[in-house]
mmCIF file of C-alpha atoms and ligand atoms in Angstrom:
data_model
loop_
_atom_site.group_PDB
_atom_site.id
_atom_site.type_symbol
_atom_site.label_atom_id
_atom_site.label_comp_id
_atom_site.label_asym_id
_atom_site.label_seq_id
_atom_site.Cartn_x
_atom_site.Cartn_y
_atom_site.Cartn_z
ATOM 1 C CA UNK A 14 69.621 -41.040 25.869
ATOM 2 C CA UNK A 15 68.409 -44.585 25.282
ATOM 3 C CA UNK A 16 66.882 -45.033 21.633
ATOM 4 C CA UNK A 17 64.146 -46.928 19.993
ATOM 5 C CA UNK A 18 63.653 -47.597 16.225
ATOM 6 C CA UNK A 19 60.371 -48.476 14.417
ATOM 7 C CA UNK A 20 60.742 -50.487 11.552
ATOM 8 C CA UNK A 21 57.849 -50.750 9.243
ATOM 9 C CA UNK A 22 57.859 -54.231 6.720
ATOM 10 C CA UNK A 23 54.892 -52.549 4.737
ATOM 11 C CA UNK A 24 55.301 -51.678 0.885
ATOM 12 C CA UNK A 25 52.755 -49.647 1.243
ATOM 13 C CA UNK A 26 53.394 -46.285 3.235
ATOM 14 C CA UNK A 27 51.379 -44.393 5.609
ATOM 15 C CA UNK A 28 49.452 -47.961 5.777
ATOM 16 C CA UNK A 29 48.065 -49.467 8.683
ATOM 17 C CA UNK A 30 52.053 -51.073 9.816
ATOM 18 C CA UNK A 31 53.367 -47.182 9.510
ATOM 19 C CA UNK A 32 50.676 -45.507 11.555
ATOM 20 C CA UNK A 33 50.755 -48.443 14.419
ATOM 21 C CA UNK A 34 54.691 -48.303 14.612
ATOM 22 C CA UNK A 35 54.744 -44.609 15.043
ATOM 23 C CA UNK A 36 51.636 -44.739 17.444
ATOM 24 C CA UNK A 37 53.613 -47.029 19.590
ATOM 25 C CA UNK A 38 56.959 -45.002 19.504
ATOM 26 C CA UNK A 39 54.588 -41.872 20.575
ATOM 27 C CA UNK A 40 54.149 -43.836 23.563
ATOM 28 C CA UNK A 41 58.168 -44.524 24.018
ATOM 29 C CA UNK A 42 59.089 -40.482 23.417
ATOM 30 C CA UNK A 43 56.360 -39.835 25.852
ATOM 31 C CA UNK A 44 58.467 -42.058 28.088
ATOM 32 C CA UNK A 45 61.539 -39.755 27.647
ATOM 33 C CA UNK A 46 63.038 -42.368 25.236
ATOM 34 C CA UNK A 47 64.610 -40.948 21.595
ATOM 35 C CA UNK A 48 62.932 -42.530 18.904
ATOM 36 C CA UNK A 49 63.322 -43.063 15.068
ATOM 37 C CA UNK A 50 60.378 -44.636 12.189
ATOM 38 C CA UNK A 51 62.191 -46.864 9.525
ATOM 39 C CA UNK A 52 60.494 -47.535 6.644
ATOM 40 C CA UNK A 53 61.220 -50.684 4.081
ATOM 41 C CA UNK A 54 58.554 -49.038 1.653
ATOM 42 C CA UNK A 55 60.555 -48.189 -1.533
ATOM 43 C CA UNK A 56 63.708 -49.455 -0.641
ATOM 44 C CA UNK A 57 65.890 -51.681 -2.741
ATOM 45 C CA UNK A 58 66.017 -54.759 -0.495
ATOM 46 C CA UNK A 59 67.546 -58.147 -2.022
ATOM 47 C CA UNK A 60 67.046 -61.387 -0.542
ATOM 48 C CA UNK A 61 70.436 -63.442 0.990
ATOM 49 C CA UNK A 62 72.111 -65.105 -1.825
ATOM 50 C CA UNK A 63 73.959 -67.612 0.539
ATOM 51 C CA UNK A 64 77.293 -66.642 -0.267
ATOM 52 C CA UNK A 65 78.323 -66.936 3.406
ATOM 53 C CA UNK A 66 80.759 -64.309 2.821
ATOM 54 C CA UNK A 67 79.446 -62.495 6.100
ATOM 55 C CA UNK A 68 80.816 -65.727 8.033
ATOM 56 C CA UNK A 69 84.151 -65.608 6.440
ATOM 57 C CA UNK A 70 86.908 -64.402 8.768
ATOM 58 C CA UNK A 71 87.414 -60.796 8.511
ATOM 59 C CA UNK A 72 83.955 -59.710 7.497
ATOM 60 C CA UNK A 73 83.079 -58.178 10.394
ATOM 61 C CA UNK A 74 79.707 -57.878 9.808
ATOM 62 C CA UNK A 75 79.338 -56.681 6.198
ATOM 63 C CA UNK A 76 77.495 -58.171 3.465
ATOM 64 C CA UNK A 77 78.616 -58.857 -0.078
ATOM 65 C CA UNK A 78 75.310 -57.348 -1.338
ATOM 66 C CA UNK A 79 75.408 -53.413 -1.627
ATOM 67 C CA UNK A 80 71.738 -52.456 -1.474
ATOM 68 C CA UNK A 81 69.850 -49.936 1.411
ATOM 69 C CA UNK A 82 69.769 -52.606 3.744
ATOM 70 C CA UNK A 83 73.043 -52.278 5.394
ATOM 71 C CA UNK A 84 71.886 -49.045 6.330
ATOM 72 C CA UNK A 85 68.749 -50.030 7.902
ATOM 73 C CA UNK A 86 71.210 -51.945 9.821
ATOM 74 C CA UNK A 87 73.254 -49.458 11.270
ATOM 75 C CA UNK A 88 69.975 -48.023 12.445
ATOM 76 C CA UNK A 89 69.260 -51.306 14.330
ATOM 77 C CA UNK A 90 72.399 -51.748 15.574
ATOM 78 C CA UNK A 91 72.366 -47.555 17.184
ATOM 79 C CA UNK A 92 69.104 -48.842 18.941
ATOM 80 C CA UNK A 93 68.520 -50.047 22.330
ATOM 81 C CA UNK A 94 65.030 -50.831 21.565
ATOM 82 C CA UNK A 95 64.026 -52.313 18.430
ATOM 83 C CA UNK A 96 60.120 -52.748 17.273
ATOM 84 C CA UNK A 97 59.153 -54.270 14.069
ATOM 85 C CA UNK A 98 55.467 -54.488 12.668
ATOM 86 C CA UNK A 99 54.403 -55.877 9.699
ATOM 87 C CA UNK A 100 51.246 -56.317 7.545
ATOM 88 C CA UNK A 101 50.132 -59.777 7.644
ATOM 89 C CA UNK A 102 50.621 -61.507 4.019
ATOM 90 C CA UNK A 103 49.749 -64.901 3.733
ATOM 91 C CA UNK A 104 49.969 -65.649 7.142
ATOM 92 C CA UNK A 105 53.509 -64.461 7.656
ATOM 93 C CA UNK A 106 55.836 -61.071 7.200
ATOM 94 C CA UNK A 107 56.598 -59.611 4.400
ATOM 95 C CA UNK A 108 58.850 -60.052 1.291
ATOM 96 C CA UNK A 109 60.940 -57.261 2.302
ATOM 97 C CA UNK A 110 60.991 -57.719 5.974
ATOM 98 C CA UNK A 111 62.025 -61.744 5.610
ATOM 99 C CA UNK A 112 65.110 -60.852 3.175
ATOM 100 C CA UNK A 113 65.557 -58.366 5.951
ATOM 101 C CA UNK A 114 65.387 -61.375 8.601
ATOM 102 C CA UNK A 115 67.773 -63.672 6.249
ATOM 103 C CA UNK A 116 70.080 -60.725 5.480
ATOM 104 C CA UNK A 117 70.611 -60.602 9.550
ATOM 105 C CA UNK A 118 72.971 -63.608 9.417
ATOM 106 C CA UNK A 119 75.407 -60.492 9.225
ATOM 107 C CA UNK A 120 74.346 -59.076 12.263
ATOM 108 C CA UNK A 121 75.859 -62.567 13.866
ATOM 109 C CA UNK A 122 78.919 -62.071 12.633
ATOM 110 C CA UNK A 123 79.784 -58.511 13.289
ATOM 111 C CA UNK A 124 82.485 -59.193 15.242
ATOM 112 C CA UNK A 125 84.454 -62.113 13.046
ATOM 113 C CA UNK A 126 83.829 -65.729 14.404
ATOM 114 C CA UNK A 127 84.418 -66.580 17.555
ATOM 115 C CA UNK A 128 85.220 -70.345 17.441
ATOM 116 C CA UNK A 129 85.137 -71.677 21.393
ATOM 117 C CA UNK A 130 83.925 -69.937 24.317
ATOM 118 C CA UNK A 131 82.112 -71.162 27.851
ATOM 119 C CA UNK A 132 78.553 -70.521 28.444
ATOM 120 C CA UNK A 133 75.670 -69.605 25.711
ATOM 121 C CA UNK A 134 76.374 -69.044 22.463
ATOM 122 C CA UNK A 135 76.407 -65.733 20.618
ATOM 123 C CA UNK A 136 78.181 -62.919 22.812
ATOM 124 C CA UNK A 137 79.631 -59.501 21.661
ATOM 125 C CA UNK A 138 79.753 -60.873 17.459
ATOM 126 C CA UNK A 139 76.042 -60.754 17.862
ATOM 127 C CA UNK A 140 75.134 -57.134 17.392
ATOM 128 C CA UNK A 141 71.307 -56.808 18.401
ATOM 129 C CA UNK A 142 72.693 -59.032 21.405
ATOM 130 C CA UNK A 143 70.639 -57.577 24.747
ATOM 131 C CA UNK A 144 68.584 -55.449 22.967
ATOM 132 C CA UNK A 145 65.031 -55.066 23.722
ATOM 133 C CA UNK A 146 61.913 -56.316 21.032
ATOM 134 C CA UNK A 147 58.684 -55.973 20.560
ATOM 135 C CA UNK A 148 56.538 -57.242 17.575
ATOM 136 C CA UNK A 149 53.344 -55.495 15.804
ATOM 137 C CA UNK A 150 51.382 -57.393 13.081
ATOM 138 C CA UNK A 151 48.466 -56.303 11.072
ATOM 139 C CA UNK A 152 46.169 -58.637 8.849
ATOM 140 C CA UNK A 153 42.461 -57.577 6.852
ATOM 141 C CA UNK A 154 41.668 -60.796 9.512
ATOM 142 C CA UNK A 155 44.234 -63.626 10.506
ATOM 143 C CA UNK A 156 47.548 -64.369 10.863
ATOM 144 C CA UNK A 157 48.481 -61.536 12.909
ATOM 145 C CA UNK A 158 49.631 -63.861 16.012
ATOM 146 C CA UNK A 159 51.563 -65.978 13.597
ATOM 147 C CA UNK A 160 53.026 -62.992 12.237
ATOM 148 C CA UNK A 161 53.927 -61.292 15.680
ATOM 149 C CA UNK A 162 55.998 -64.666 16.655
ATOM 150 C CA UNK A 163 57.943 -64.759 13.030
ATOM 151 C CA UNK A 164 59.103 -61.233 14.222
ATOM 152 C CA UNK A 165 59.781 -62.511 17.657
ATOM 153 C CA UNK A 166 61.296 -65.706 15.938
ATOM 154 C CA UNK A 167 63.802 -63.611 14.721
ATOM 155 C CA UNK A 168 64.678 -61.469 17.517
ATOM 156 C CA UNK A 169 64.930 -64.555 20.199
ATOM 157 C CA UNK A 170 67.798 -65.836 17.112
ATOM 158 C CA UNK A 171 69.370 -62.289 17.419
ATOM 159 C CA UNK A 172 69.937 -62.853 21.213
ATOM 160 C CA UNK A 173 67.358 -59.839 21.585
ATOM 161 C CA UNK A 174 64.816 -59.683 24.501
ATOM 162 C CA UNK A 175 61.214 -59.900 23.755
ATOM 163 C CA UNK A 176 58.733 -58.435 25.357
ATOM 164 C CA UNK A 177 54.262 -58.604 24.643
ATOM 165 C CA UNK A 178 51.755 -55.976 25.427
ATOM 166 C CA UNK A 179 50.318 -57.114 28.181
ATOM 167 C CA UNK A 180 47.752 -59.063 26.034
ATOM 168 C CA UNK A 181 49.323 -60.861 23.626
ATOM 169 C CA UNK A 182 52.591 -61.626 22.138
ATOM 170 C CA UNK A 183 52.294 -58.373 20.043
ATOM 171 C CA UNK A 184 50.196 -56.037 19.105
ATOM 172 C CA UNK A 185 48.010 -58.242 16.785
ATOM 173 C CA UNK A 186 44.954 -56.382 15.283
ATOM 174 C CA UNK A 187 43.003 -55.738 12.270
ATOM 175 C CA UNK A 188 42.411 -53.462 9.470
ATOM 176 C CA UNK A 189 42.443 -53.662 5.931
ATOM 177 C CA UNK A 190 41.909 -50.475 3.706
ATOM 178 C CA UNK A 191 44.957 -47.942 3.913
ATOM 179 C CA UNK A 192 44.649 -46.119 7.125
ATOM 180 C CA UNK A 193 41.461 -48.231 8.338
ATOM 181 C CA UNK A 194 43.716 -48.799 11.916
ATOM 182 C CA UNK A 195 43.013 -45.111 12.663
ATOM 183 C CA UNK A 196 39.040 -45.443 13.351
ATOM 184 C CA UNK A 197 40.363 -48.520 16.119
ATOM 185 C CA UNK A 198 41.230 -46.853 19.269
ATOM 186 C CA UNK A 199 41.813 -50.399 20.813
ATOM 187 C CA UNK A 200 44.174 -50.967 18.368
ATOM 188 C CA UNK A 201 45.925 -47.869 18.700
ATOM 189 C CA UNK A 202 46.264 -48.366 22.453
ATOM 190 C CA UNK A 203 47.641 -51.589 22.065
ATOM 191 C CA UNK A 204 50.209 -50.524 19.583
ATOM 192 C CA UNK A 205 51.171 -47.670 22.213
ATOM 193 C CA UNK A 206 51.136 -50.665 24.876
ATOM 194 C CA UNK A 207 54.074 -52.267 22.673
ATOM 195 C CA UNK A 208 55.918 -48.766 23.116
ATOM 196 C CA UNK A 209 55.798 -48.734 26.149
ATOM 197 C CA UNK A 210 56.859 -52.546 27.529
ATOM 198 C CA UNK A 211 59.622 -52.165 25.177
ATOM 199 C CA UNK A 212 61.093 -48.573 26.345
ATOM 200 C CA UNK A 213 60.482 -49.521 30.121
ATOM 201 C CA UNK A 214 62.518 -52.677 29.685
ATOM 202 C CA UNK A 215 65.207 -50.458 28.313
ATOM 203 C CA UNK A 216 64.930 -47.980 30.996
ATOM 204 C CA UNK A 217 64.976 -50.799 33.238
ATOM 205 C CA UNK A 218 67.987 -52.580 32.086
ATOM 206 C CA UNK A 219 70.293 -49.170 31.755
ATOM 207 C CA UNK A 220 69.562 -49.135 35.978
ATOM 208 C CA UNK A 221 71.276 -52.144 35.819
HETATM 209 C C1 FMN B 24 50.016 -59.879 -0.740
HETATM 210 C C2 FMN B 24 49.074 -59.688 0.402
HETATM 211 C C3 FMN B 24 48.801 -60.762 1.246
HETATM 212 C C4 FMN B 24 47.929 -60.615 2.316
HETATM 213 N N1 FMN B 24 47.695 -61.703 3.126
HETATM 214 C C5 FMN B 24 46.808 -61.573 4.134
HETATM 215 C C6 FMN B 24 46.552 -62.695 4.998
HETATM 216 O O1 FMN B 24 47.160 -63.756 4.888
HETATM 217 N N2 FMN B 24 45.622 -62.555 5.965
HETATM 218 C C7 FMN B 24 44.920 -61.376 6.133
HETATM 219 O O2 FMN B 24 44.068 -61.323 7.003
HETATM 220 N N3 FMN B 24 45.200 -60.273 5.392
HETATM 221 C C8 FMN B 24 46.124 -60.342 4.385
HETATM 222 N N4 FMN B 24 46.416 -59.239 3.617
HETATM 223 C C9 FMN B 24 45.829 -57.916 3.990
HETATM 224 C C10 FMN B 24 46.827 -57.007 4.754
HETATM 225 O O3 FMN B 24 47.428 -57.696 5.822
HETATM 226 C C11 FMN B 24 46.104 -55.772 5.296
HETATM 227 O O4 FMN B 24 45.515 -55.035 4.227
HETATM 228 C C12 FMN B 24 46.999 -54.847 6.111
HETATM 229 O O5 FMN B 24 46.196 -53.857 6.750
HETATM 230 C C13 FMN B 24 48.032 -54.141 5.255
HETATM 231 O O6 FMN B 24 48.865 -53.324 6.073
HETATM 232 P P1 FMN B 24 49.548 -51.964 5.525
HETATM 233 O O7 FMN B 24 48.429 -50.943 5.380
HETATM 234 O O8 FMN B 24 50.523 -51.586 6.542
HETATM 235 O O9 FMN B 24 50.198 -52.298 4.216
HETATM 236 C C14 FMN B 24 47.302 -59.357 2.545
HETATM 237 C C15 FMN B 24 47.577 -58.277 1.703
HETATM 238 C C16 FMN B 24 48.463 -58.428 0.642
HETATM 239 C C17 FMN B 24 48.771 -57.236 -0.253
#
């Protein structure tokens, strides 16, 4: 059965990022899709130290830093659907979620370096190659568009596919206090929207 992950970026759990990733994977179970909720809340998460050692021959695909990331990893790479929200700060992700996004230099070099080949760069050594993204991004009131294309940012560098809502490049919304999301039912649908352009693309590309 195809699978989609959630990954939260929020510190701060059963926030606002928590409650619209797991609305939206609602929508993708509904679907008939198997889902999972990752959290980065509590989790020891360092930022790249630039050793490179991921692009050294032979690495295939592990990093020199043993924290909980790698495991977050292997969640990403069992996915065939990946959607990451994040609280707005300062007009971009989170701490956590960008040492996440520099961390992924692994994830380009899971299968050693491959040095020449025709056609567009990053094939099978890519490891999110092909999969399908969609971004979620909540701010007290801006950023959240800015936000939702740092998340798509990364994905499009991952080889991933991206896909919106239907309105906008992700589900961009507000709400401030812990939990506030819950009184928006606009929000809510839009976050369920997310779920379900990303788990339709799936279903569409495993017709293929
Ligand atoms: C360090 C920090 C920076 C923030 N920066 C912004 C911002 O740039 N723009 C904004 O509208 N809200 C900002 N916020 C508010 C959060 O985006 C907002 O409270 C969000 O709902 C938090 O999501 P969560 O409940 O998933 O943690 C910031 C909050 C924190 C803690």
């Amino acid at each position: 059965m195809a699978k989609i992950v959630g990954l939260s970026g929020s510190p701060r759990p059963e926030g606002n990022t928590d409650i619209l990733v797991k609305e939206a994977l609602k929508a993708a179970a509904a679907l008939g899709l198997e889902t999972e909720f990752v959290t980065l809340a509590g989790k020891d998460i360092q930022p790249c130290r630039a050793c490179y050692g991921c692009r050294e021959e032979g690495a295939q695909g592990k990093c020199a830093i043993d924290d909980d990331l790698p495991a977050i990893f292997e969640r990403l790479k069992g996915a065939d659907g990946i959607i990451i929200g994040s609280p707005v700060y300062f007009l971009s992700v989170t701490a956590q979620l960008k040492a996440l996004f520099d961390r992924g230099l692994v994830l380009r070099y899971g299968k050693g370096r491959v040095k020449s080949r025709p056609g567009v760069r990053g094939g099978p050594e890519f490891l999110l190659t092909g999969k399908v993204g969609g971004a979620i991004a909540v701010a007290g009131s801006n950023g959240q568009q800015l936000t939702s294309l740092d998340i798509l940012k990364w994905m499009i560098f991952q080889n991933m596919l991206v896909v919106g809502n239907g309105v906008d490049v992700g589900t961009n919304v507000s709400a401030r206090g812990k939990g506030e999301v819950l009184k928006d039912k606009t929000a809510l649908f839009h976050a369920r929207s997310t779920g379900v352009r990303v788990a339709e693309t799936v279903k569409a590309l495993q017709r293929q």
